[in-house]
PDB file of N, CA and C in Angstrom:
ATOM      1  N   UNK A 124       0.810  -1.194   0.000  1.00 75.00           N
ATOM      2  CA  UNK A 124       0.000   0.000   0.000  1.00 75.00           C
ATOM      3  C   UNK A 124       0.853   1.258   0.000  1.00 75.00           C
ATOM      4  N   UNK A 125       2.058   1.166   0.526  1.00 89.00           N
ATOM      5  CA  UNK A 125       2.896   2.364   0.531  1.00 89.00           C
ATOM      6  C   UNK A 125       3.296   2.751  -0.890  1.00 89.00           C
ATOM      7  N   UNK A 126       3.432   1.743  -1.759  1.00 86.00           N
ATOM      8  CA  UNK A 126       3.758   2.049  -3.154  1.00 86.00           C
ATOM      9  C   UNK A 126       2.648   2.867  -3.803  1.00 86.00           C
ATOM     10  N   UNK A 127       1.412   2.482  -3.574  1.00 82.00           N
ATOM     11  CA  UNK A 127       0.287   3.218  -4.153  1.00 82.00           C
ATOM     12  C   UNK A 127       0.190   4.623  -3.572  1.00 82.00           C
ATOM     13  N   UNK A 128       0.484   4.746  -2.286  1.00 89.00           N
ATOM     14  CA  UNK A 128       0.459   6.070  -1.653  1.00 89.00           C
ATOM     15  C   UNK A 128       1.535   6.977  -2.242  1.00 89.00           C
ATOM     16  N   UNK A 129       2.724   6.429  -2.416  1.00 89.00           N
ATOM     17  CA  UNK A 129       3.812   7.214  -3.000  1.00 89.00           C
ATOM     18  C   UNK A 129       3.533   7.559  -4.462  1.00 89.00           C
ATOM     19  N   UNK A 130       2.941   6.626  -5.189  1.00 84.00           N
ATOM     20  CA  UNK A 130       2.582   6.891  -6.581  1.00 84.00           C
ATOM     21  C   UNK A 130       1.562   8.015  -6.672  1.00 84.00           C
ATOM     22  N   UNK A 131       0.553   7.974  -5.797  1.00 84.00           N
ATOM     23  CA  UNK A 131      -0.460   9.024  -5.796  1.00 84.00           C
ATOM     24  C   UNK A 131       0.168  10.387  -5.463  1.00 84.00           C
ATOM     25  N   UNK A 132       1.068  10.428  -4.492  1.00 88.00           N
ATOM     26  CA  UNK A 132       1.740  11.682  -4.142  1.00 88.00           C
ATOM     27  C   UNK A 132       2.587  12.190  -5.309  1.00 88.00           C
ATOM     28  N   UNK A 133       3.261  11.292  -5.995  1.00 86.00           N
ATOM     29  CA  UNK A 133       4.068  11.681  -7.149  1.00 86.00           C
ATOM     30  C   UNK A 133       3.195  12.289  -8.241  1.00 86.00           C
ATOM     31  N   UNK A 134       2.080  11.613  -8.535  1.00 83.00           N
ATOM     32  CA  UNK A 134       1.191  12.120  -9.583  1.00 83.00           C
ATOM     33  C   UNK A 134       0.612  13.484  -9.208  1.00 83.00           C
ATOM     34  N   UNK A 135       0.292  13.650  -7.938  1.00 85.00           N
ATOM     35  CA  UNK A 135      -0.281  14.918  -7.483  1.00 85.00           C
ATOM     36  C   UNK A 135       0.733  16.051  -7.506  1.00 85.00           C
ATOM     37  N   UNK A 136       1.947  15.789  -7.056  1.00 86.00           N
ATOM     38  CA  UNK A 136       2.964  16.839  -6.976  1.00 86.00           C
ATOM     39  C   UNK A 136       3.489  17.237  -8.345  1.00 86.00           C
ATOM     40  N   UNK A 137       3.695  16.263  -9.208  1.00 87.00           N
ATOM     41  CA  UNK A 137       4.295  16.537 -10.511  1.00 87.00           C
ATOM     42  C   UNK A 137       3.272  16.848 -11.600  1.00 87.00           C
ATOM     43  N   UNK A 138       1.987  16.780 -11.257  1.00 85.00           N
ATOM     44  CA  UNK A 138       0.889  17.039 -12.199  1.00 85.00           C
ATOM     45  C   UNK A 138       0.969  16.113 -13.418  1.00 85.00           C
ATOM     46  N   UNK A 139       1.230  14.852 -13.149  1.00 82.00           N
ATOM     47  CA  UNK A 139       1.319  13.841 -14.210  1.00 82.00           C
ATOM     48  C   UNK A 139      -0.006  13.078 -14.312  1.00 82.00           C
ATOM     49  N   UNK A 140      -1.086  13.787 -14.534  1.00 85.00           N
ATOM     50  CA  UNK A 140      -2.403  13.167 -14.561  1.00 85.00           C
ATOM     51  C   UNK A 140      -2.588  12.253 -15.763  1.00 85.00           C
ATOM     52  N   UNK A 141      -1.796  12.417 -16.810  1.00 87.00           N
ATOM     53  CA  UNK A 141      -1.933  11.556 -17.983  1.00 87.00           C
ATOM     54  C   UNK A 141      -1.473  10.133 -17.694  1.00 87.00           C
ATOM     55  N   UNK A 142      -0.724   9.934 -16.593  1.00 83.00           N
ATOM     56  CA  UNK A 142      -0.282   8.596 -16.217  1.00 83.00           C
ATOM     57  C   UNK A 142      -1.374   7.778 -15.522  1.00 83.00           C
ATOM     58  N   UNK A 143      -2.390   8.455 -14.995  1.00 86.00           N
ATOM     59  CA  UNK A 143      -3.416   7.755 -14.222  1.00 86.00           C
ATOM     60  C   UNK A 143      -4.164   6.703 -15.037  1.00 86.00           C
ATOM     61  N   UNK A 144      -4.613   6.959 -16.267  1.00 90.00           N
ATOM     62  CA  UNK A 144      -5.286   5.890 -17.019  1.00 90.00           C
ATOM     63  C   UNK A 144      -4.383   4.682 -17.288  1.00 90.00           C
ATOM     64  N   UNK A 145      -3.117   4.922 -17.515  1.00 88.00           N
ATOM     65  CA  UNK A 145      -2.179   3.833 -17.765  1.00 88.00           C
ATOM     66  C   UNK A 145      -2.038   2.972 -16.518  1.00 88.00           C
ATOM     67  N   UNK A 146      -1.897   3.604 -15.374  1.00 86.00           N
ATOM     68  CA  UNK A 146      -1.756   2.878 -14.112  1.00 86.00           C
ATOM     69  C   UNK A 146      -3.022   2.084 -13.815  1.00 86.00           C
ATOM     70  N   UNK A 147      -4.180   2.683 -14.034  1.00 89.00           N
ATOM     71  CA  UNK A 147      -5.438   1.989 -13.760  1.00 89.00           C
ATOM     72  C   UNK A 147      -5.633   0.776 -14.661  1.00 89.00           C
ATOM     73  N   UNK A 148      -5.282   0.902 -15.933  1.00 92.00           N
ATOM     74  CA  UNK A 148      -5.410  -0.233 -16.846  1.00 92.00           C
ATOM     75  C   UNK A 148      -4.464  -1.357 -16.450  1.00 92.00           C
ATOM     76  N   UNK A 149      -3.244  -1.016 -16.082  1.00 89.00           N
ATOM     77  CA  UNK A 149      -2.287  -2.041 -15.657  1.00 89.00           C
ATOM     78  C   UNK A 149      -2.738  -2.736 -14.374  1.00 89.00           C
ATOM     79  N   UNK A 150      -3.277  -1.970 -13.434  1.00 88.00           N
ATOM     80  CA  UNK A 150      -3.792  -2.573 -12.207  1.00 88.00           C
ATOM     81  C   UNK A 150      -4.980  -3.485 -12.497  1.00 88.00           C
ATOM     82  N   UNK A 151      -5.854  -3.057 -13.395  1.00 89.00           N
ATOM     83  CA  UNK A 151      -7.013  -3.870 -13.754  1.00 89.00           C
ATOM     84  C   UNK A 151      -6.585  -5.178 -14.421  1.00 89.00           C
ATOM     85  N   UNK A 152      -5.645  -5.112 -15.342  1.00 86.00           N
ATOM     86  CA  UNK A 152      -5.172  -6.318 -16.016  1.00 86.00           C
ATOM     87  C   UNK A 152      -4.470  -7.265 -15.042  1.00 86.00           C
ATOM     88  N   UNK A 153      -3.681  -6.720 -14.147  1.00 85.00           N
ATOM     89  CA  UNK A 153      -3.024  -7.552 -13.143  1.00 85.00           C
ATOM     90  C   UNK A 153      -4.023  -8.221 -12.223  1.00 85.00           C
ATOM     91  N   UNK A 154      -5.021  -7.476 -11.801  1.00 85.00           N
ATOM     92  CA  UNK A 154      -6.062  -8.044 -10.953  1.00 85.00           C
ATOM     93  C   UNK A 154      -6.858  -9.110 -11.698  1.00 85.00           C
ATOM     94  N   UNK A 155      -7.131  -8.882 -12.967  1.00 80.00           N
ATOM     95  CA  UNK A 155      -7.856  -9.857 -13.779  1.00 80.00           C
ATOM     96  C   UNK A 155      -7.079 -11.162 -13.891  1.00 80.00           C
ATOM     97  N   UNK A 156      -5.789 -11.078 -14.105  1.00 78.00           N
ATOM     98  CA  UNK A 156      -4.954 -12.276 -14.222  1.00 78.00           C
ATOM     99  C   UNK A 156      -4.894 -13.019 -12.891  1.00 78.00           C
ATOM    100  N   UNK A 157      -4.740 -12.305 -11.803  1.00 79.00           N
ATOM    101  CA  UNK A 157      -4.655 -12.950 -10.489  1.00 79.00           C
ATOM    102  C   UNK A 157      -5.971 -13.615 -10.125  1.00 79.00           C
ATOM    103  N   UNK A 158      -7.080 -12.956 -10.390  1.00 77.00           N
ATOM    104  CA  UNK A 158      -8.386 -13.501 -10.008  1.00 77.00           C
ATOM    105  C   UNK A 158      -8.788 -14.711 -10.848  1.00 77.00           C
ATOM    106  N   UNK A 159      -8.377 -14.753 -12.101  1.00 74.00           N
ATOM    107  CA  UNK A 159      -8.817 -15.844 -12.965  1.00 74.00           C
ATOM    108  C   UNK A 159      -7.786 -16.958 -13.108  1.00 74.00           C
ATOM    109  N   UNK A 160      -6.643 -16.830 -12.471  1.00 70.00           N
ATOM    110  CA  UNK A 160      -5.603 -17.851 -12.641  1.00 70.00           C
ATOM    111  C   UNK A 160      -6.004 -19.192 -12.018  1.00 70.00           C
ATOM    112  N   UNK A 161      -6.813 -19.164 -10.981  1.00 70.00           N
ATOM    113  CA  UNK A 161      -7.207 -20.405 -10.332  1.00 70.00           C
ATOM    114  C   UNK A 161      -8.551 -20.928 -10.794  1.00 70.00           C
ATOM    115  N   UNK A 162      -9.161 -20.265 -11.749  1.00 70.00           N
ATOM    116  CA  UNK A 162     -10.497 -20.690 -12.165  1.00 70.00           C
ATOM    117  C   UNK A 162     -10.453 -21.324 -13.553  1.00 70.00           C
ATOM    118  N   UNK A 163     -11.603 -21.743 -14.015  1.00 73.00           N
ATOM    119  CA  UNK A 163     -11.710 -22.348 -15.342  1.00 73.00           C
ATOM    120  C   UNK A 163     -11.561 -21.308 -16.448  1.00 73.00           C
ATOM    121  N   UNK A 164     -11.656 -20.032 -16.111  1.00 69.00           N
ATOM    122  CA  UNK A 164     -11.518 -18.976 -17.113  1.00 69.00           C
ATOM    123  C   UNK A 164     -10.064 -18.639 -17.409  1.00 69.00           C
ATOM    124  N   UNK A 165      -9.136 -19.159 -16.623  1.00 68.00           N
ATOM    125  CA  UNK A 165      -7.717 -18.861 -16.792  1.00 68.00           C
ATOM    126  C   UNK A 165      -7.193 -19.067 -18.201  1.00 68.00           C
ATOM    127  N   UNK A 166      -7.411 -20.233 -18.820  1.00 72.00           N
ATOM    128  CA  UNK A 166      -6.892 -20.441 -20.177  1.00 72.00           C
ATOM    129  C   UNK A 166      -7.459 -19.460 -21.202  1.00 72.00           C
ATOM    130  N   UNK A 167      -8.692 -19.037 -21.020  1.00 73.00           N
ATOM    131  CA  UNK A 167      -9.286 -18.091 -21.967  1.00 73.00           C
ATOM    132  C   UNK A 167      -8.712 -16.696 -21.808  1.00 73.00           C
ATOM    133  N   UNK A 168      -8.392 -16.321 -20.567  1.00 68.00           N
ATOM    134  CA  UNK A 168      -7.790 -15.010 -20.334  1.00 68.00           C
ATOM    135  C   UNK A 168      -6.361 -14.984 -20.874  1.00 68.00           C
ATOM    136  N   UNK A 169      -5.616 -16.072 -20.683  1.00 70.00           N
ATOM    137  CA  UNK A 169      -4.227 -16.091 -21.126  1.00 70.00           C
ATOM    138  C   UNK A 169      -4.113 -16.074 -22.652  1.00 70.00           C
ATOM    139  N   UNK A 170      -5.141 -16.495 -23.380  1.00 74.00           N
ATOM    140  CA  UNK A 170      -5.070 -16.409 -24.841  1.00 74.00           C
ATOM    141  C   UNK A 170      -5.137 -14.968 -25.311  1.00 74.00           C
ATOM    142  N   UNK A 171      -5.657 -14.075 -24.487  1.00 72.00           N
ATOM    143  CA  UNK A 171      -5.702 -12.657 -24.859  1.00 72.00           C
ATOM    144  C   UNK A 171      -4.326 -12.032 -24.837  1.00 72.00           C
ATOM    145  N   UNK A 172      -3.416 -12.598 -24.034  1.00 67.00           N
ATOM    146  CA  UNK A 172      -2.095 -12.012 -23.902  1.00 67.00           C
ATOM    147  C   UNK A 172      -1.096 -12.870 -24.626  1.00 67.00           C
TER     148      UNK A 172
END
């Protein structure tokens, strides 16, 4: 959680708001892979990458 806190502070201080969509998409994809790795949907998700 400290990484996310530091990232948020960096984005706020440096006014790098264009990085926020990139970070959110990467977090979403990582969460999708972690959540589906143990299920029957895993092979279908991995074909996308």
